[in-house]
XYZ file of C-alpha atoms in Angstrom:
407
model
C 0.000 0.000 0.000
C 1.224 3.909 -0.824
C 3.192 5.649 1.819
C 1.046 7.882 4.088
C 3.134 10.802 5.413
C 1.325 13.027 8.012
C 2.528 16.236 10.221
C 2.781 15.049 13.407
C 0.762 17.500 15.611
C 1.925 19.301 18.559
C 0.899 22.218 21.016
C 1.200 24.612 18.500
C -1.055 22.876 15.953
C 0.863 20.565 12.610
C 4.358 20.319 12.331
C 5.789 22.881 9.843
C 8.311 22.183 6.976
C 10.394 24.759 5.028
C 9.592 25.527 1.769
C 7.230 27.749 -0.702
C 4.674 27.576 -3.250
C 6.833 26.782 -6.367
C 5.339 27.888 -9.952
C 6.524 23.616 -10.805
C 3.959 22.542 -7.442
C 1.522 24.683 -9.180
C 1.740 23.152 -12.498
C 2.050 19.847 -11.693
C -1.170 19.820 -9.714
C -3.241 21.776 -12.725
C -2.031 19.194 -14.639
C -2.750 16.046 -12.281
C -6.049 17.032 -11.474
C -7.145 17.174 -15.134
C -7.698 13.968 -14.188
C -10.876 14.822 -11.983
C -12.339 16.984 -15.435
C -12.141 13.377 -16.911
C -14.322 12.142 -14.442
C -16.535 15.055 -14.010
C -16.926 15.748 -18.161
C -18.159 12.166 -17.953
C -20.575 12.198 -15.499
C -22.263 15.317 -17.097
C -21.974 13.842 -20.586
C -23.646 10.532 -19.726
C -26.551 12.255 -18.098
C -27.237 14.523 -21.061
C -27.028 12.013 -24.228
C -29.457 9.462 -22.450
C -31.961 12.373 -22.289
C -31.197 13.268 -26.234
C -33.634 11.379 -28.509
C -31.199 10.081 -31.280
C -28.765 8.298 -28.781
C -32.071 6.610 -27.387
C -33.638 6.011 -30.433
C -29.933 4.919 -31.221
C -29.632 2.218 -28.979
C -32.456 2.094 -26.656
C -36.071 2.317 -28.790
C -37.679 0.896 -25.964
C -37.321 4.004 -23.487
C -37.510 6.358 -26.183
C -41.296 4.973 -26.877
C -41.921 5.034 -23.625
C -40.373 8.489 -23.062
C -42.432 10.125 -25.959
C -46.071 8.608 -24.767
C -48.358 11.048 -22.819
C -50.137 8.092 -20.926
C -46.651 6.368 -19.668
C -45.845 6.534 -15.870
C -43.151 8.996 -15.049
C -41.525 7.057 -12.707
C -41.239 4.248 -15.582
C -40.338 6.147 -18.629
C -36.562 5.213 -18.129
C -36.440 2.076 -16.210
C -34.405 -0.384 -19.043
C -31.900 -2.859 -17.237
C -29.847 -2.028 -20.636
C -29.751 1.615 -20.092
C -29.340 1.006 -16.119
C -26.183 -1.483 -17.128
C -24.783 1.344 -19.575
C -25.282 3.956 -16.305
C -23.836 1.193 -13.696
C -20.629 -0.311 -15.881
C -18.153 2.487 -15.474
C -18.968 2.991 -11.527
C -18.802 -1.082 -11.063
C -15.662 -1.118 -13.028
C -13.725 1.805 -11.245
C -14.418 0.351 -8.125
C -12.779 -2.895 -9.085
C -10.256 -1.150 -11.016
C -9.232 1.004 -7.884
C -7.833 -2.263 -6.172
C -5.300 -2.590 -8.660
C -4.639 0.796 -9.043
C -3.498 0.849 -5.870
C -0.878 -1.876 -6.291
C 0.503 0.130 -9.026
C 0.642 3.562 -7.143
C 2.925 1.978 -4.927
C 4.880 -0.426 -7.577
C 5.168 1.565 -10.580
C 4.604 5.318 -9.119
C 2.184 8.364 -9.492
C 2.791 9.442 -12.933
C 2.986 5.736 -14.785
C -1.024 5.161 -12.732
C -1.757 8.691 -14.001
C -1.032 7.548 -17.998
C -2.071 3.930 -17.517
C -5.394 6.152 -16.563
C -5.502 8.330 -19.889
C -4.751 5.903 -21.925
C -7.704 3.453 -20.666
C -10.073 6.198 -20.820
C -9.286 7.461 -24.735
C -9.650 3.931 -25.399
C -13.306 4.020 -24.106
C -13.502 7.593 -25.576
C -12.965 6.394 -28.997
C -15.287 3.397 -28.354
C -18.172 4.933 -27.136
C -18.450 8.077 -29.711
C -17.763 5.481 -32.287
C -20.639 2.498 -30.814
C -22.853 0.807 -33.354
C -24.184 -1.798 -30.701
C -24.945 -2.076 -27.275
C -21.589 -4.477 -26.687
C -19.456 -1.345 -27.835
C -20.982 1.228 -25.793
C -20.919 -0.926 -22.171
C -17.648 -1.721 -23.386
C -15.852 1.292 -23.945
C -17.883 2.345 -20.394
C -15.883 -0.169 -18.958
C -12.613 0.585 -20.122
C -13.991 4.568 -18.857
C -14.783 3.645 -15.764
C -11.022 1.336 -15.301
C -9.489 5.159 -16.301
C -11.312 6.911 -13.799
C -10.475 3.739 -11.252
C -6.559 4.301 -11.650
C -7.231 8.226 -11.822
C -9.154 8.616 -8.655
C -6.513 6.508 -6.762
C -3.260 8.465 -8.169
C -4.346 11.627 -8.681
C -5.431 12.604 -4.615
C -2.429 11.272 -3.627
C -0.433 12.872 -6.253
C -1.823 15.992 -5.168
C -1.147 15.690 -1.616
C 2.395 14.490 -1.946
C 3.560 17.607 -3.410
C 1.442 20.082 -1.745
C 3.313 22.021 1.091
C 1.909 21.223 4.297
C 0.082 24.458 4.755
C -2.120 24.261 1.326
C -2.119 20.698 1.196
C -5.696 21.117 2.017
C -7.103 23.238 -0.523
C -4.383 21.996 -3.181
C -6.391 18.545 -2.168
C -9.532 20.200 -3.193
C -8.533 21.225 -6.854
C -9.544 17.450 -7.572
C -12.668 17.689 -6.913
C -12.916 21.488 -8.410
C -12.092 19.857 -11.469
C -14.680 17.357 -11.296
C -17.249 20.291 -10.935
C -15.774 22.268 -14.153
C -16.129 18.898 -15.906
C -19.385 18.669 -15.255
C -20.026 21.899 -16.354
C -18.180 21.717 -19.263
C -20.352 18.462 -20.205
C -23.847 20.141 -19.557
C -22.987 23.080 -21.621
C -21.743 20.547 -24.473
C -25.135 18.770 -23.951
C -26.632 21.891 -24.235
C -24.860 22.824 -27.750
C -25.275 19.675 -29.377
C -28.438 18.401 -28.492
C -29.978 19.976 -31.865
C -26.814 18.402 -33.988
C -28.853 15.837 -35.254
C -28.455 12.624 -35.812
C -24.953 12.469 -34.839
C -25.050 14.980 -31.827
C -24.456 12.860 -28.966
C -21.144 11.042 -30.649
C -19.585 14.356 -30.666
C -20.784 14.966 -27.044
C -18.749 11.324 -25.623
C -15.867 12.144 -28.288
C -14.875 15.235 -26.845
C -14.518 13.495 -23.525
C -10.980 12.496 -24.769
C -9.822 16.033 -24.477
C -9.098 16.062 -20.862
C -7.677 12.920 -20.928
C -5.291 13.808 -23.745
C -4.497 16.199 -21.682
C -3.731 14.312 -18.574
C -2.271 11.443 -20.591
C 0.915 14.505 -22.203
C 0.767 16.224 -19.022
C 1.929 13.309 -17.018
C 4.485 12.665 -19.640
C 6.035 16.270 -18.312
C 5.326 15.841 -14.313
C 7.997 14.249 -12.232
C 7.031 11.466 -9.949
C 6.798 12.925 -6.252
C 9.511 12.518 -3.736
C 7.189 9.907 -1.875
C 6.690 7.694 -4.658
C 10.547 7.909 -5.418
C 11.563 7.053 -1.590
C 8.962 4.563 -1.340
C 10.750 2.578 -4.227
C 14.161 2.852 -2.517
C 15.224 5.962 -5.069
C 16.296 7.546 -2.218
C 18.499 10.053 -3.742
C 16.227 11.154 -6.657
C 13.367 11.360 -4.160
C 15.396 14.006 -1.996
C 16.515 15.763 -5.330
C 12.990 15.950 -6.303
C 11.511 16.715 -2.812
C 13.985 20.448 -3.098
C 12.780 20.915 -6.301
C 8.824 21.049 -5.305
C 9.810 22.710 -1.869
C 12.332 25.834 -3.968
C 14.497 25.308 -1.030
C 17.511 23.021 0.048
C 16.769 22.715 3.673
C 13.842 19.885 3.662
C 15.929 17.166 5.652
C 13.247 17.431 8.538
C 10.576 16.845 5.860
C 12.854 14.354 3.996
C 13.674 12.056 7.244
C 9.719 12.244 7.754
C 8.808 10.941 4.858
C 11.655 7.896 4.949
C 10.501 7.270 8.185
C 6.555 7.135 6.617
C 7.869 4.429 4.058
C 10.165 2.419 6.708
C 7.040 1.662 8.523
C 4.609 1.233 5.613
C 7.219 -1.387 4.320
C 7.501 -2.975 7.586
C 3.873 -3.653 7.155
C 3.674 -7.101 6.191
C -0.136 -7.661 6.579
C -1.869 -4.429 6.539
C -5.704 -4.985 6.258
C -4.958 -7.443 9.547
C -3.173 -4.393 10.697
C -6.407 -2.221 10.437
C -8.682 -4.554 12.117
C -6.565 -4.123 15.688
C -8.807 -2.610 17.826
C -6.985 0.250 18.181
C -7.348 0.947 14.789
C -11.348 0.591 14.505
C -12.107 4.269 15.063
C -9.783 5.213 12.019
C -11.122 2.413 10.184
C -14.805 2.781 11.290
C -14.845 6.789 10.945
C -12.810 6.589 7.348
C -15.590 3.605 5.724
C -18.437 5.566 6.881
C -17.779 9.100 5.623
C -17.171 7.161 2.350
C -20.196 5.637 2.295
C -22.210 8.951 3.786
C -20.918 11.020 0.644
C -22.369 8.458 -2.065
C -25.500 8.120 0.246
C -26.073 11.769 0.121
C -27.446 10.906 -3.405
C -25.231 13.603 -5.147
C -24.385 10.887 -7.836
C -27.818 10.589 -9.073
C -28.915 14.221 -8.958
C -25.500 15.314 -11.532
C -25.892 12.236 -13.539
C -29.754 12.414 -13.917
C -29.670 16.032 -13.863
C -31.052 16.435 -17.663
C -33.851 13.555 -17.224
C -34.632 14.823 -13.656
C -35.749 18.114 -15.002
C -37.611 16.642 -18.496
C -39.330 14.415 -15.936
C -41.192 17.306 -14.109
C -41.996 18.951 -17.508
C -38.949 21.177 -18.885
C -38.502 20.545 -22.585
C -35.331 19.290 -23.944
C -33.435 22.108 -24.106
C -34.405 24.140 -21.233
C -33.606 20.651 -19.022
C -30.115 21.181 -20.209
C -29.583 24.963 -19.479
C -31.082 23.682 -15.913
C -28.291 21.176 -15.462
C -25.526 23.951 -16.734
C -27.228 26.111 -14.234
C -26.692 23.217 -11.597
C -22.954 22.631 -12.721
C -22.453 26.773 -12.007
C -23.506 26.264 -9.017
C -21.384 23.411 -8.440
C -18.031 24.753 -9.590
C -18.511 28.304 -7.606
C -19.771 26.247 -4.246
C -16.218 24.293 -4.640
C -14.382 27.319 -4.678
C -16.013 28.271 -1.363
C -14.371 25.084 -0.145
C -10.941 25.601 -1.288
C -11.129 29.371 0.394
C -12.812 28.460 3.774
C -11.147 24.806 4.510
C -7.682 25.353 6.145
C -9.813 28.842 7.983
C -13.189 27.323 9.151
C -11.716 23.587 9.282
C -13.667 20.928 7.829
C -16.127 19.022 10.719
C -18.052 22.784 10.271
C -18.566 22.842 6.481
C -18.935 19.112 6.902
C -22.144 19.720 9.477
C -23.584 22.358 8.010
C -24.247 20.847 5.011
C -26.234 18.230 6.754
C -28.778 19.950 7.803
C -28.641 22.006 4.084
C -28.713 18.894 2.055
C -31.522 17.276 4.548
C -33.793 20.451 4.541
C -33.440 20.707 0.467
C -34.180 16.684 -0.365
C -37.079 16.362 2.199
C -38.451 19.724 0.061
C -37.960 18.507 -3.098
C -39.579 14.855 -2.032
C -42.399 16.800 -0.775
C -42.798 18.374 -3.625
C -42.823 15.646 -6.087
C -45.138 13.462 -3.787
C -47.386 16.279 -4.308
C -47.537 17.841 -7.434
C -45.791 14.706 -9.956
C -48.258 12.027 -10.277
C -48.118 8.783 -12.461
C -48.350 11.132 -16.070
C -48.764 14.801 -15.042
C -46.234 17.596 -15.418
C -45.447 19.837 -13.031
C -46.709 23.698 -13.536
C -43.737 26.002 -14.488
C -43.206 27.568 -10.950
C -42.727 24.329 -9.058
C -40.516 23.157 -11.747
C -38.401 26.355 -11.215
C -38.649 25.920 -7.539
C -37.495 22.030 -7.984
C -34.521 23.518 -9.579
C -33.682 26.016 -7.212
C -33.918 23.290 -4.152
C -31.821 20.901 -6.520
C -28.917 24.152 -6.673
C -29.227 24.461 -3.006
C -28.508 20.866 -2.291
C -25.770 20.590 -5.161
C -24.098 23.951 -3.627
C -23.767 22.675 0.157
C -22.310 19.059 -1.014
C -19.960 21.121 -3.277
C -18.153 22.951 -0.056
C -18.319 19.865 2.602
C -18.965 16.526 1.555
C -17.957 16.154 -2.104
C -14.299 18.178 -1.343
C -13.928 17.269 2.763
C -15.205 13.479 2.423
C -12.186 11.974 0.799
């Protein structure tokens, strides 16, 4: 398993190293967490074409019937286990792909995970944009979601290797930023080419291989971190490396840390026994469940559904996509609130105020629906536009606490 090297604290709060923001941290971690716009682009994209009538008519003529008849229940219109397995693949296959990701983060390095990620995911790019069958697209969704598997494991701890110790927090969050401005990016492509018909939706999952072009040459330019490079016994490139990020030569204290971190990690022979000692359980217990809490918040079905969500309750095609770009505004300015107020407010705050934001918003938009959305109705224009604004609400307080702060 990778290295974990943490500031011990003392009375006066975390232990401080020497060193300064250097312009090469600052491009490194642009380019590293291109790998979250890979992630993000796709969930946004993948919402919007399987609300877009040609890529259902395309592939699944079944929901688009169903979709276009006044009489069918709402709640019905999209359940298809084919579409469900297109929606499920790439989260079912990052999962298991994250595993092995992990083996190679700590065998092979950062960088090497990082391009092992690109290259997966333009593979699936090409794939899906190009699908004539149902076997292409849940294929090339595979190979997506084993990209986003090995991206989400290296490119965190990428991030937080090189960060200085007192921005490693909001360098952290630039991750997840960049998930928000890919989903933004993808609604406003949904938007655009939703009237490029028939072909409009190819061009939507094509241009998903732009971020990860650019992830896949950017990590071709990064160095691997000093962590990485001491964990693998490259001792002297890793304290070479380690001045380099830092723009200063006196790191030993920081240096003899991080040796130390990777003495006991290899010492380690069995560490998932190690993690069930008892004295270990509230780490292990408290780490599971705010992993699990952040996907139960529901956040993944609200961005990926976005588009449908809003068609559903009776916006037309196109003004359910300028909803969802409205939602991914939202989404990337909330983040930015995160990446100001974490290292000042701290993060069990923004973590607990969102819980009573995100609870107060859902219960209102349940309510709501129960109401006003019955088996084939629409909903009148001003609950609609209230639906939205609840849905903004609940997107902007996960965006500052539990989508950032949950990791």
């Amino acid at each position: 398993m990778p290295a974990m090297v943490m500031s011990n604290a003392g009375p006066g709060g975390a232990k401080k190293f020497e060193g300064r923001i250097t312009i090469y941290v600052v491009i490194c971690g642009i380019i590293a967490a291109t790998g979250g716009l890979m992630f993000g682009y796709d969930i946004g994209i993948s919402g919007g074409v399987t609300s877009m009538d040609d890529f259902l008519e395309e592939f699944f003529p079944v929901v688009y019937e169903r979709k276009h008849k006044t009489k069918e229940d709402n709640y019905c219109k999209f359940d298809n286990q084919n579409l469900q397995l297109f929606t499920s693949s790439l989260y079912l296959a990052a999962l298991v792909a994250s595993f092995i990701a992990s083996k190679v983060c700590t065998k092979h390095g950062r960088r090497l995970t990082m391009q092992a990620a690109s290259i997966f995911f333009l593979v699936g790019v090409i794939l899906n944009a190009a699908a004539v069958n149902i076997a292409m697209l849940i294929i090339g969704r595979i190979l997506l979601g084993i990209g986003v598997g090995f991206a989400n494991q290296a490119v965190p701890l990428f991030l937080s290797e090189i960060a200085p110790v007192h921005i490693r927090g909001a360098l952290n969050i630039l991750f997840q930023l960049d998930v928000t401005i890919g989903i933004f990016v993808a609604n406003i492509v949904n938007y655009l080419v939703s009237n490029i018909h028939p072909w409009g939706w190819r061009l939507a999952l094509g241009l998903a291989g732009v971020p990860a072009t650019m992830l896949c040459l950017g990590s071709m330019v990064i160095a691997e971190t000093p962590t990485s490079l001491i964990e693998r016994e490259m001792l002297m490139e890793g304290l070479a490396m380690l001045k380099k990020i830092r723009g200063t030569d006196n790191v030993d204290a920081e240096y003899e840390e991080i040796l130390h971190a990777c003495e006991m990690a290899r010492q380690l022979k069995q560490p998932c026994k190690n993690l069930m000692k008892r004295s270990r359980r509230p780490q292990l217990v408290i780490a599971i469940v705010m992993q699990v809490f952040q996907q139960f918040t529901g956040i993944n079905a609200i961005m990926f559904y976005a588009p449908v969500l809003f068609q559903t309750i009776g916006f037309k095609n196109d003004a359910s996509l300028l909803s969802a770009v409205i939602t991914g505004i939202v989404n990337v300015l909330s983040t930015v609130v995160s990446v100001v107020l974490v290292d000042k407010v701290g993060r069990r705050f923004l973590l607990l105020e969102a819980c009573g934001q995100m609870l107060i918003t859902q219960v209102a938009i349940g309510g709501i629906l129960l109401v006003n959305l019955k088996a084939t109705n629409e909903l009148g224009h001003g609950v609609a536009v209230w639906v939205v604004v609840l849905v903004c609400l609940f997107v902007s307080c996960f965006a500052w606490s539990w989508g950032p702060l949950g990791g």
